[in-house]
Short mmCIF file of C-alpha atoms (C1' of nucleotides) in Angstrom, two decimals:
data_model
loop_
_atom_site.label_atom_id
_atom_site.label_comp_id
_atom_site.label_asym_id
_atom_site.label_seq_id
_atom_site.Cartn_x
_atom_site.Cartn_y
_atom_site.Cartn_z
CA MET A 762 38.69 -26.92 5.21
CA THR A 763 42.33 -26.81 3.17
CA GLU A 764 42.73 -23.23 2.34
CA THR A 765 46.01 -23.44 0.47
CA ARG A 766 46.12 -20.92 -2.13
CA PRO A 767 46.02 -17.25 -1.43
CA ARG A 768 42.25 -16.07 -0.45
CA ARG A 769 40.90 -14.64 -3.21
CA GLY A 770 38.71 -12.35 -1.55
CA SER A 771 42.21 -11.08 0.51
CA GLU A 772 41.82 -7.23 0.64
CA THR A 773 45.00 -6.38 -0.09
CA ARG A 774 44.42 -8.45 -3.59
CA THR A 775 41.50 -6.89 -4.57
CA GLY A 776 43.26 -3.19 -3.47
CA ILE A 777 45.53 -3.70 -6.02
CA LEU A 778 43.07 -4.75 -8.75
CA ASP A 779 40.89 -1.77 -7.54
CA GLN A 780 44.15 0.39 -8.13
CA ALA A 781 44.89 -1.36 -11.46
CA GLU A 782 41.66 -1.13 -12.66
CA THR A 783 41.15 2.62 -12.62
CA ALA A 784 45.03 3.10 -13.76
CA VAL A 785 45.02 0.85 -16.75
CA LEU A 786 41.49 2.75 -17.66
CA GLU A 787 43.23 6.00 -17.49
CA LYS A 788 46.95 5.22 -19.19
CA GLY A 789 46.43 1.92 -20.55
CA PHE A 790 47.77 -1.53 -19.62
CA ALA A 791 51.52 -0.89 -20.54
CA ALA A 792 51.69 2.40 -18.58
CA THR A 793 50.57 1.19 -15.60
CA SER A 794 53.57 0.17 -13.34
CA ILE A 795 53.32 -2.43 -10.97
CA GLU A 796 55.53 0.32 -8.91
CA GLU A 797 52.67 2.82 -9.03
CA LEU A 798 50.21 -0.13 -8.04
CA ILE A 799 51.96 -1.21 -4.57
CA THR A 800 53.14 2.52 -3.64
CA ALA A 801 48.94 3.24 -3.89
CA VAL A 802 48.04 -0.12 -2.14
CA GLY A 803 50.81 0.10 0.44
CA ILE A 804 52.58 -2.81 -0.42
CA THR A 805 55.90 -4.10 -1.48
CA LYS A 806 57.09 -5.61 -4.59
CA GLY A 807 57.14 -8.67 -3.08
CA GLY A 808 53.72 -8.35 -1.96
CA PHE A 809 52.55 -7.89 -5.40
CA PHE A 810 54.69 -10.81 -6.82
CA TYR A 811 52.83 -13.04 -3.95
CA HIS A 812 49.67 -12.47 -5.21
CA PHE A 813 50.53 -12.47 -9.18
CA LYS A 814 53.36 -14.59 -10.56
CA ASP A 815 53.56 -12.05 -13.49
CA LYS A 816 51.69 -8.58 -14.52
CA SER A 817 50.03 -10.68 -17.60
CA GLU A 818 48.20 -12.95 -14.61
CA LEU A 819 47.13 -9.62 -12.95
CA ALA A 820 45.98 -8.49 -16.52
CA GLN A 821 43.76 -11.84 -16.79
CA ALA A 822 42.28 -11.42 -12.84
CA LEU A 823 41.62 -7.91 -14.17
CA LEU A 824 39.46 -8.75 -16.97
CA GLN A 825 38.16 -11.70 -14.99
CA ARG A 826 36.84 -9.42 -12.42
CA TYR A 827 35.53 -6.90 -14.87
CA ILE A 828 33.78 -9.56 -17.08
CA ASP A 829 32.08 -11.56 -13.69
CA ARG A 830 30.77 -8.11 -12.44
CA GLU A 831 29.26 -6.96 -15.60
CA ASN A 832 27.44 -10.36 -15.68
CA GLU A 833 26.17 -9.69 -12.31
CA LEU A 834 24.95 -6.61 -13.38
CA PHE A 835 22.85 -7.13 -16.16
CA VAL A 836 20.94 -10.49 -14.56
CA ASP A 837 20.15 -8.10 -11.77
CA LEU A 838 19.16 -5.52 -14.19
CA PHE A 839 16.77 -8.22 -16.19
CA ALA A 840 15.57 -9.44 -13.02
CA ARG A 841 14.32 -5.94 -12.02
CA ALA A 842 13.01 -4.96 -15.13
CA ASP A 843 10.72 -8.21 -15.52
CA GLU A 844 9.51 -8.00 -12.12
CA LEU A 845 8.17 -4.68 -13.24
CA ASN A 846 6.32 -5.67 -16.22
CA GLU A 847 6.08 -9.42 -17.39
CA ASP A 848 5.78 -8.89 -21.03
CA PRO A 849 9.18 -9.50 -22.19
CA LEU A 850 9.23 -6.93 -24.91
CA HIS A 851 8.23 -4.01 -22.15
CA GLY A 852 10.52 -5.39 -19.57
CA PHE A 853 13.31 -5.00 -21.39
CA LEU A 854 12.57 -1.37 -22.87
CA VAL A 855 12.06 -1.06 -19.29
CA ALA A 856 15.70 -2.28 -19.01
CA LEU A 857 17.06 -0.43 -21.11
CA LYS A 858 15.75 2.90 -19.34
CA LEU A 859 17.19 1.62 -16.36
CA LEU A 860 20.37 1.49 -17.71
CA ALA A 861 20.44 4.53 -19.46
CA GLU A 862 19.77 5.83 -15.99
CA MET A 863 22.55 3.92 -14.08
CA MET A 864 25.11 5.53 -16.88
CA ALA A 865 24.07 9.12 -16.14
CA ASP A 866 26.85 9.84 -14.00
CA LEU A 867 29.78 8.70 -15.73
CA PRO A 868 32.33 8.37 -15.24
CA ASN A 869 31.51 7.94 -11.50
CA ALA A 870 29.21 4.93 -12.94
CA HIS A 871 31.82 3.45 -15.73
CA PRO A 872 35.23 4.82 -16.19
CA GLY A 873 35.31 2.87 -19.34
CA CYS A 874 35.47 -0.66 -20.63
CA LEU A 875 38.13 -2.38 -19.62
CA VAL A 876 37.60 -4.94 -23.01
CA ALA A 877 37.69 -1.82 -25.32
CA SER A 878 40.73 -1.10 -23.55
CA VAL A 879 42.25 -4.79 -23.63
CA CYS A 880 41.12 -4.79 -27.09
CA TYR A 881 43.64 -1.59 -28.09
CA GLN A 882 46.55 -3.10 -27.01
CA ASP A 883 45.83 -6.35 -27.31
CA GLN A 884 49.30 -7.42 -28.76
CA LEU A 885 50.22 -7.21 -25.59
CA PHE A 886 48.17 -9.99 -23.88
CA LYS A 887 48.41 -13.66 -24.17
CA ARG A 888 45.58 -15.48 -26.20
CA GLU A 889 44.51 -16.20 -23.08
CA VAL A 890 43.24 -12.92 -22.30
CA ARG A 891 42.46 -11.99 -25.82
CA ASP A 892 39.91 -15.18 -25.57
CA LEU A 893 38.69 -14.15 -22.48
CA ASN A 894 37.83 -11.05 -24.19
CA ALA A 895 35.88 -12.31 -26.78
CA VAL A 896 33.66 -14.23 -24.40
CA GLY A 897 32.73 -11.49 -22.69
CA ILE A 898 31.17 -9.76 -26.20
CA LEU A 899 29.60 -12.89 -27.58
CA GLY A 900 28.19 -13.19 -23.91
CA TRP A 901 26.10 -10.18 -24.35
CA ARG A 902 25.25 -10.91 -27.55
CA ARG A 903 23.81 -14.40 -26.19
CA ARG A 904 22.16 -12.92 -23.39
CA PHE A 905 20.18 -10.13 -25.49
CA ARG A 906 19.91 -12.64 -28.98
CA THR A 907 17.44 -15.10 -26.14
CA ARG A 908 15.93 -12.07 -25.21
CA PHE A 909 14.97 -11.05 -28.71
CA ASP A 910 13.93 -14.54 -29.44
CA LEU A 911 11.40 -14.20 -26.71
CA ILE A 912 10.18 -11.10 -28.34
CA ALA A 913 9.81 -11.37 -31.63
CA GLU A 914 7.78 -14.40 -30.69
CA ARG A 915 5.09 -12.24 -29.79
CA TYR A 916 5.53 -9.31 -31.30
CA PRO A 917 6.42 -10.16 -35.33
CA PRO A 918 8.94 -7.86 -36.09
CA ARG A 919 7.76 -4.71 -38.62
CA ILE A 920 11.38 -4.46 -39.35
CA GLU A 921 13.39 -7.44 -41.12
CA VAL A 922 16.74 -7.41 -39.08
CA ASP A 923 18.77 -10.04 -38.33
CA LEU A 924 18.65 -10.62 -34.01
CA ASP A 925 22.49 -11.52 -33.70
CA HIS A 926 23.13 -7.90 -35.37
CA LEU A 927 20.27 -6.47 -32.93
CA ALA A 928 22.13 -8.03 -30.01
CA ASP A 929 25.24 -7.20 -30.77
CA MET A 930 24.38 -3.34 -31.62
CA LEU A 931 23.78 -2.80 -27.45
CA ALA A 932 27.13 -3.35 -27.02
CA ALA A 933 28.58 -1.67 -29.94
CA LEU A 934 26.56 1.65 -28.62
CA ALA A 935 27.51 0.90 -25.14
CA ASP A 936 31.94 0.78 -26.66
CA GLY A 937 31.22 3.43 -28.77
CA GLY A 938 29.20 5.40 -26.26
CA ILE A 939 31.78 5.37 -23.48
CA ILE A 940 34.36 6.64 -26.12
CA LEU A 941 32.40 9.49 -27.31
CA SER A 942 31.48 10.31 -23.50
CA LYS A 943 35.08 10.09 -22.43
CA VAL A 944 36.59 12.37 -25.44
CA THR A 945 34.23 14.83 -25.29
CA LYS A 946 33.24 14.75 -21.40
CA ASP A 947 29.83 14.72 -21.84
CA LYS A 948 27.76 12.58 -19.34
CA THR A 949 24.40 12.73 -21.09
CA LEU A 950 25.61 11.26 -24.39
CA LEU A 951 25.98 7.60 -23.27
CA PRO A 952 22.62 7.88 -22.16
CA ALA A 953 21.28 9.52 -24.68
CA GLN A 954 22.55 6.43 -27.14
CA PHE A 955 20.76 3.87 -24.95
CA MET A 956 17.57 5.82 -25.30
CA LEU A 957 17.99 6.10 -28.89
CA TYR A 958 18.52 2.47 -29.29
CA ARG A 959 15.26 1.98 -27.32
CA ASP A 960 13.35 3.76 -30.08
CA PHE A 961 14.97 1.37 -32.46
CA VAL A 962 14.03 -1.71 -30.56
CA ARG A 963 10.40 -0.50 -30.11
CA ALA A 964 10.47 0.59 -34.20
CA VAL A 965 11.88 -3.12 -34.71
CA PHE A 966 8.37 -4.65 -32.74
CA LEU A 967 5.93 -2.03 -32.84
CA GLY A 968 6.42 -0.24 -36.00
CA THR A 969 6.52 3.63 -36.38
CA ASP A 970 2.51 3.85 -36.50
CA PRO A 971 0.53 6.08 -34.19
CA THR A 972 0.44 4.14 -30.88
CA MET B 802 60.80 28.89 -52.93
CA THR B 803 62.07 29.14 -49.79
CA GLU B 804 62.16 25.30 -47.94
CA THR B 805 63.04 25.64 -44.40
CA ARG B 806 61.25 23.42 -42.39
CA PRO B 807 61.94 19.42 -42.60
CA ARG B 808 59.74 18.64 -45.72
CA ARG B 809 55.96 17.58 -44.58
CA GLY B 810 56.28 14.66 -47.26
CA SER B 811 59.50 13.43 -46.12
CA GLU B 812 58.87 9.72 -47.02
CA THR B 813 60.85 9.00 -43.49
CA ARG B 814 58.56 10.64 -41.59
CA THR B 815 55.94 9.38 -42.88
CA GLY B 816 57.57 5.91 -42.84
CA ILE B 817 57.58 6.67 -39.40
CA LEU B 818 54.01 7.52 -38.73
CA ASP B 819 52.89 4.39 -40.97
CA GLN B 820 54.85 2.26 -38.70
CA ALA B 821 53.65 3.92 -35.59
CA GLU B 822 50.12 3.38 -36.55
CA THR B 823 49.73 -0.20 -37.10
CA ALA B 824 52.04 -0.60 -33.95
CA VAL B 825 49.73 1.78 -31.47
CA LEU B 826 46.47 0.54 -32.87
CA GLU B 827 48.29 -3.40 -31.91
CA LYS B 828 49.90 -2.37 -28.25
CA GLY B 829 48.92 0.82 -27.78
CA PHE B 830 50.83 4.03 -27.52
CA ALA B 831 53.31 2.99 -24.32
CA ALA B 832 54.21 -0.04 -25.52
CA THR B 833 55.08 1.51 -28.81
CA SER B 834 58.98 1.79 -28.48
CA ILE B 835 60.97 4.17 -30.56
CA GLU B 836 63.42 1.90 -30.83
CA GLU B 837 60.81 -0.55 -32.60
CA LEU B 838 59.81 2.07 -35.26
CA ILE B 839 63.51 3.16 -35.95
CA THR B 840 64.56 -0.66 -37.05
CA ALA B 841 61.97 -0.94 -38.98
CA VAL B 842 62.42 2.28 -40.80
CA GLY B 843 65.84 1.41 -41.20
CA ILE B 844 66.72 4.92 -39.33
CA THR B 845 68.63 5.51 -36.17
CA LYS B 846 67.37 7.06 -32.91
CA GLY B 847 69.02 10.72 -33.68
CA GLY B 848 67.03 10.51 -36.62
CA PHE B 849 63.65 10.10 -35.36
CA PHE B 850 63.74 13.16 -32.66
CA TYR B 851 65.38 14.82 -36.09
CA HIS B 852 61.42 14.84 -37.37
CA PHE B 853 59.74 14.50 -33.80
CA LYS B 854 61.37 16.41 -31.27
CA ASP B 855 59.25 13.99 -28.68
CA LYS B 856 57.63 10.81 -27.94
CA SER B 857 54.48 12.91 -27.66
CA GLU B 858 54.66 15.19 -30.64
CA LEU B 859 54.69 11.80 -32.48
CA ALA B 860 51.43 11.14 -31.32
CA GLN B 861 50.07 14.50 -32.44
CA ALA B 862 51.08 13.94 -35.61
CA LEU B 863 49.37 10.62 -35.62
CA LEU B 864 46.37 11.55 -34.22
CA GLN B 865 46.31 14.51 -36.85
CA ARG B 866 46.70 12.39 -39.72
CA TYR B 867 44.14 9.99 -38.82
CA ILE B 868 41.88 12.77 -38.32
CA ASP B 869 42.59 14.23 -41.54
CA ARG B 870 41.89 11.54 -43.59
CA GLU B 871 39.29 10.34 -42.33
CA ASN B 872 37.93 13.95 -43.13
CA GLU B 873 38.86 13.77 -46.54
CA LEU B 874 37.55 9.74 -46.58
CA PHE B 875 33.89 11.53 -45.65
CA VAL B 876 33.87 14.08 -48.17
CA ASP B 877 34.45 12.25 -50.57
CA LEU B 878 32.14 9.57 -50.12
CA PHE B 879 29.05 11.74 -49.46
CA ALA B 880 30.46 13.85 -52.85
CA ARG B 881 30.07 9.91 -54.59
CA ALA B 882 26.83 9.17 -52.77
CA ASP B 883 25.10 12.24 -53.99
CA GLU B 884 26.04 12.03 -57.47
CA LEU B 885 24.22 9.02 -57.84
CA ASN B 886 20.94 10.46 -55.96
CA GLU B 887 19.85 14.31 -55.44
CA ASP B 888 17.85 13.13 -52.89
CA PRO B 889 19.44 14.02 -49.30
CA LEU B 890 17.87 10.98 -47.33
CA HIS B 891 18.43 8.48 -50.07
CA GLY B 892 22.03 9.59 -51.26
CA PHE B 893 22.51 9.24 -47.19
CA LEU B 894 21.77 6.02 -47.68
CA VAL B 895 23.67 5.15 -50.11
CA ALA B 896 26.34 6.57 -48.76
CA LEU B 897 25.90 4.27 -45.54
CA LYS B 898 25.55 1.47 -47.88
CA LEU B 899 28.79 2.70 -49.81
CA LEU B 900 30.62 2.89 -46.37
CA ALA B 901 29.63 -0.65 -44.88
CA GLU B 902 31.37 -1.96 -48.06
CA MET B 903 34.23 -0.13 -47.72
CA MET B 904 34.01 -2.09 -44.50
CA ALA B 905 33.63 -5.28 -45.73
CA ASP B 906 37.62 -6.21 -45.12
CA LEU B 907 38.42 -5.68 -41.82
CA PRO B 908 40.85 -5.20 -40.68
CA ASN B 909 42.75 -4.81 -43.74
CA ALA B 910 40.19 -1.77 -44.21
CA HIS B 911 40.46 -0.34 -41.05
CA PRO B 912 42.82 -1.87 -38.28
CA GLY B 913 41.17 0.21 -35.30
CA CYS B 914 40.45 3.35 -34.88
CA LEU B 915 43.33 5.93 -33.33
CA VAL B 916 40.75 8.59 -31.70
CA ALA B 917 39.29 5.19 -29.34
CA SER B 918 42.76 4.20 -28.81
CA VAL B 919 43.97 7.32 -27.22
CA CYS B 920 41.15 7.55 -25.53
CA TYR B 921 41.32 4.46 -23.69
CA GLN B 922 45.18 6.06 -22.91
CA ASP B 923 44.58 9.59 -22.68
CA GLN B 924 46.31 10.16 -19.51
CA LEU B 925 49.51 9.87 -21.52
CA PHE B 926 48.82 12.83 -23.69
CA LYS B 927 48.94 16.83 -23.14
CA ARG B 928 45.53 18.36 -23.29
CA GLU B 929 46.80 19.60 -26.92
CA VAL B 930 46.03 15.39 -28.28
CA ARG B 931 43.10 15.07 -26.07
CA ASP B 932 41.31 18.52 -27.22
CA LEU B 933 42.25 17.18 -30.85
CA ASN B 934 40.37 13.82 -30.29
CA ALA B 935 37.22 15.62 -28.89
CA VAL B 936 37.41 18.02 -32.28
CA GLY B 937 37.19 14.57 -34.67
CA ILE B 938 34.46 13.45 -32.66
CA LEU B 939 32.48 16.67 -32.77
CA GLY B 940 33.54 16.49 -36.38
CA TRP B 941 31.31 13.36 -36.94
CA ARG B 942 28.58 15.49 -35.41
CA ARG B 943 28.55 18.23 -37.23
CA ARG B 944 28.70 16.62 -40.62
CA PHE B 945 25.82 13.99 -39.98
CA ARG B 946 23.94 16.84 -38.08
CA THR B 947 23.62 18.95 -41.07
CA ARG B 948 23.09 16.24 -43.23
CA PHE B 949 20.11 15.51 -41.00
CA ASP B 950 18.72 18.41 -41.17
CA LEU B 951 18.43 18.69 -44.59
CA ILE B 952 16.59 15.60 -44.83
CA ALA B 953 14.06 16.76 -41.59
CA GLU B 954 13.05 19.22 -43.87
CA ARG B 955 11.68 16.83 -46.52
CA TYR B 956 11.04 14.23 -44.68
CA PRO B 957 9.28 15.24 -41.17
CA PRO B 958 10.38 12.38 -38.37
CA ARG B 959 8.18 9.41 -37.58
CA ILE B 960 10.14 8.76 -35.05
CA GLU B 961 10.70 11.89 -32.45
CA VAL B 962 14.60 12.02 -32.25
CA ASP B 963 17.37 14.42 -31.42
CA LEU B 964 19.24 14.56 -34.45
CA ASP B 965 22.39 15.41 -32.42
CA HIS B 966 22.27 12.17 -30.75
CA LEU B 967 21.11 10.37 -34.15
CA ALA B 968 24.25 11.81 -35.57
CA ASP B 969 26.48 10.31 -32.96
CA MET B 970 24.84 7.02 -33.34
CA LEU B 971 26.79 6.47 -36.42
CA ALA B 972 30.41 7.61 -34.38
CA ALA B 973 29.39 5.48 -32.04
CA LEU B 974 28.04 2.46 -33.96
CA ALA B 975 31.92 3.18 -35.70
CA ASP B 976 33.74 2.61 -32.74
CA GLY B 977 31.71 0.09 -31.35
CA GLY B 978 31.22 -2.16 -34.13
CA ILE B 979 35.09 -2.06 -34.99
CA ILE B 980 35.92 -3.11 -31.36
CA LEU B 981 33.34 -6.08 -31.50
CA SER B 982 34.85 -6.87 -35.19
CA LYS B 983 38.47 -6.99 -33.62
CA VAL B 984 37.32 -8.97 -30.56
CA THR B 985 35.29 -11.12 -31.86
CA LYS B 986 37.63 -11.62 -35.35
CA ASP B 987 34.32 -11.22 -37.57
CA LYS B 988 34.95 -9.11 -40.41
CA THR B 989 31.08 -9.25 -41.04
CA LEU B 990 30.42 -7.19 -37.72
CA LEU B 991 30.60 -3.82 -38.96
CA PRO B 992 29.36 -3.55 -41.74
CA ALA B 993 26.39 -5.03 -40.46
CA GLN B 994 26.00 -2.80 -37.90
CA PHE B 995 26.38 0.09 -40.34
CA MET B 996 23.55 -1.41 -41.94
CA LEU B 997 21.60 -1.65 -39.14
CA TYR B 998 21.72 2.04 -38.52
CA ARG B 999 20.61 2.43 -41.76
CA ASP B 1000 17.92 0.79 -41.27
CA PHE B 1001 16.75 2.99 -38.43
CA VAL B 1002 17.39 5.94 -39.87
CA ARG B 1003 14.84 4.72 -42.81
CA ALA B 1004 12.38 3.97 -40.20
CA VAL B 1005 13.29 7.42 -38.85
CA PHE B 1006 12.13 9.48 -41.98
CA LEU B 1007 10.37 7.23 -43.50
CA GLY B 1008 8.57 4.89 -40.81
CA THR B 1009 7.93 1.19 -40.71
CA ASP B 1010 5.04 0.95 -43.17
CA PRO B 1011 5.04 -1.22 -46.01
CA THR B 1012 6.72 0.81 -48.51
"C1'" DT C 54 81.75 26.31 -53.14
"C1'" DC C 55 78.77 26.18 -49.51
"C1'" DC C 56 74.85 25.66 -46.74
"C1'" DG C 57 71.35 23.22 -44.58
"C1'" DA C 58 67.93 19.27 -44.58
"C1'" DA C 59 68.48 14.77 -43.18
"C1'" DC C 60 70.73 11.98 -40.92
"C1'" DT C 61 74.28 8.51 -38.09
"C1'" DG C 62 76.52 7.35 -34.10
"C1'" DC C 63 77.68 7.59 -29.29
"C1'" DA C 64 77.00 7.87 -24.78
"C1'" DC C 65 74.33 8.47 -20.86
"C1'" DC C 66 70.85 8.09 -16.95
"C1'" DC C 67 66.92 5.91 -15.00
"C1'" DG C 68 62.42 3.53 -14.85
"C1'" DT C 69 60.73 -1.01 -15.21
"C1'" DG C 70 59.93 -6.23 -14.68
"C1'" DG C 71 61.85 -9.74 -12.97
"C1'" DT C 72 64.55 -12.55 -8.93
"C1'" DA C 73 66.13 -13.86 -5.23
"C1'" DT C 74 66.34 -14.35 -0.56
"C1'" DA C 75 66.21 -13.98 4.51
"C1'" DG C 76 62.94 -12.26 7.81
"C1'" DT C 77 58.72 -10.64 10.28
"C1'" DT C 78 54.02 -10.64 11.81
"C1'" DC C 79 49.58 -13.13 13.24
"C1'" DG C 80 45.95 -16.11 12.93
"C1'" DC C 81 44.50 -20.74 13.77
"C1'" DA C 82 44.64 -25.11 14.65
"C1'" DA C 83 46.34 -29.37 17.54
"C1'" DT D 76 51.34 -23.37 24.08
"C1'" DT D 77 52.91 -24.58 20.39
"C1'" DG D 78 53.82 -24.67 15.69
"C1'" DC D 79 52.65 -23.93 10.97
"C1'" DG D 80 51.77 -21.44 7.22
"C1'" DA D 81 49.68 -17.46 4.54
"C1'" DA D 82 50.80 -12.80 4.05
"C1'" DC D 83 53.64 -10.39 3.84
"C1'" DT D 84 58.32 -6.87 4.54
"C1'" DA D 85 62.96 -4.94 3.50
"C1'" DT D 86 66.56 -5.29 0.47
"C1'" DA D 87 69.58 -6.00 -2.56
"C1'" DC D 88 70.30 -6.41 -7.71
"C1'" DC D 89 70.18 -7.27 -12.70
"C1'" DA D 90 69.37 -6.73 -17.73
"C1'" DC D 91 66.54 -4.21 -20.87
"C1'" DG D 92 64.69 -0.13 -23.32
"C1'" DG D 93 63.02 4.37 -23.45
"C1'" DG D 94 64.48 9.35 -23.28
"C1'" DT D 95 67.36 12.41 -24.46
"C1'" DG D 96 71.74 15.22 -26.03
"C1'" DC D 97 74.87 16.14 -29.20
"C1'" DA D 98 78.83 16.12 -32.31
"C1'" DG D 99 79.97 14.80 -36.55
"C1'" DT D 100 78.45 13.01 -41.53
"C1'" DT D 101 76.56 13.36 -46.24
"C1'" DC D 102 74.45 14.72 -50.12
"C1'" DG D 103 71.64 17.33 -53.28
"C1'" DG D 104 70.76 21.99 -54.75
"C1'" DA D 105 71.33 27.07 -55.46
#
DNA sequence: TCCGAACTGCACCCGTGGTATAGTTCGCAA
DNA sequence: TTGCGAACTATACCACGGGTGCAGTTCGGA
C-alpha cells in the first residue's frame, strides 16, 4: 500500500474543514482567516499549509465535502422512504415529510447552505469552484426529475408543469427557506416550506378533488 | 431652508452605494474593499469617510436603500396589476406574471439579493443591520398575507394551507431562484419559478378541475 | 466675504495571506 | 533496530491593503 499524499481522513484536516465550514457560514469566506482556523484547531500555520497549499484549495475541499455529504443524505433518505412505500409518488411524499422533520431543529441540523454562500461570493473563487457549485445544483435537478418521470407515468399530471422546473423548485425552496429561517430566526419556516411543496406536488399529480 | 447634514442625494454618495452594491453581490461584503470603491468612484479615502463614518455604516445604508427600492417596486407592481384586473386573485396572478417578465433578463434586472448576501455573512454586521434584514423579509410576508386574506374571502381555498407560509413561499422562491439562476447561469430559471408559484396559487384557490 | 459642505492628501498601524526553512515526533516497514 | 517519510512545530519575515485620523483645500451659495 503506497500511501503517499496526506491521508484524506487525517483528523487535523477534517478538523480544519469543520471549523472552516461553520466560520464560512457565519461570516463568509473572505472574512474567515486562516489564523482563526488554526488557533481553533490547535495547529500552526505550517500545519495548515501542509494540508492545503492555498486558501482557495480549502474552499474547494470544503464545497466538495459539502456536496458529497448532501448527496449521501438524499440517497439515504429516498432509500428509507421507498422502503416504507413502494409507490413512487407516495414514496416521494414520505421522503418530503422526512426531510421536513430532519430540518425541524434548525440551525443545529443545517446552519446554512454552502452552495448559497459560495454563490454570493463567487468572484472570490476560481472557475473550478464555481463549476463545482453548478454541478451540485444540477445534481438535485437530475435526482428529482427522474423521480417525477417515474411518478408521471403512473399519475398523469393534473396541472401542466415542466418537471425540470418542479425539480428545481425544491432546491430553490430549500435555499430560500434556509435564508428566511436564518434571517427571521424562525426554525419552523423551513420545514413548513417543504410541507407546502409537498402539497403542491400532491396537487400536481393527484388534483385537489375530494379524496 | 436649513440644509445642514450632507445631502443624502449627493452624487458621490449614491455613486459609492452603486459601486458597493454590485461589488458586494459579486464578492461579499468583507472582500469589498473601500479602496476599490473609491478608485471606481474617483474620490479619496477621506471622501469616503466623510459620507460613512464606518464600513458598517455603508452596509446599513446599502441594505436600507435596497429594501426601500424593493418596497417601491412591489407597491408599483400591484398598483399596475390591480388596474388591469380588479379581482384580487386575478390581479395577483397578473402581478406574478409581470414579476416573472421583469426578472426575465437576469442578471441585468437583478444581479442578486442583498438580503441573502447579508444573511450569509451576518456575523460581520451589528444587530442593527441584521434586524433591518429581518424587517425586510417580514415586510414581504405581511404584504402577501393581507392579499391572500382578501383572496380567500372570495375564493375559499381548495387546498388547506397556512396563508403566512404561502406568503413566505414567494420570498423563498425568489431568493432560492436567484441563487439557482446565478449558479447555473440560466436566466430562465427564476421567471420559471415565479410561474410555477403562480400555478400553485391558482390551484390553491381555484382547484385543478377543468377550467 | 465668509461659512460650511465636500472633499484631498498624507501618515499610521496592524492583520492577513503567503513563503521559507530548520527542526521534531511518531508509527510503520524492512 | 534502524530509518524513512508523514505530519507536523517553531520562527522569522514580507508585502499589501484595510481601517482610522486629521489637517488642509476647494468651492458654491447666503
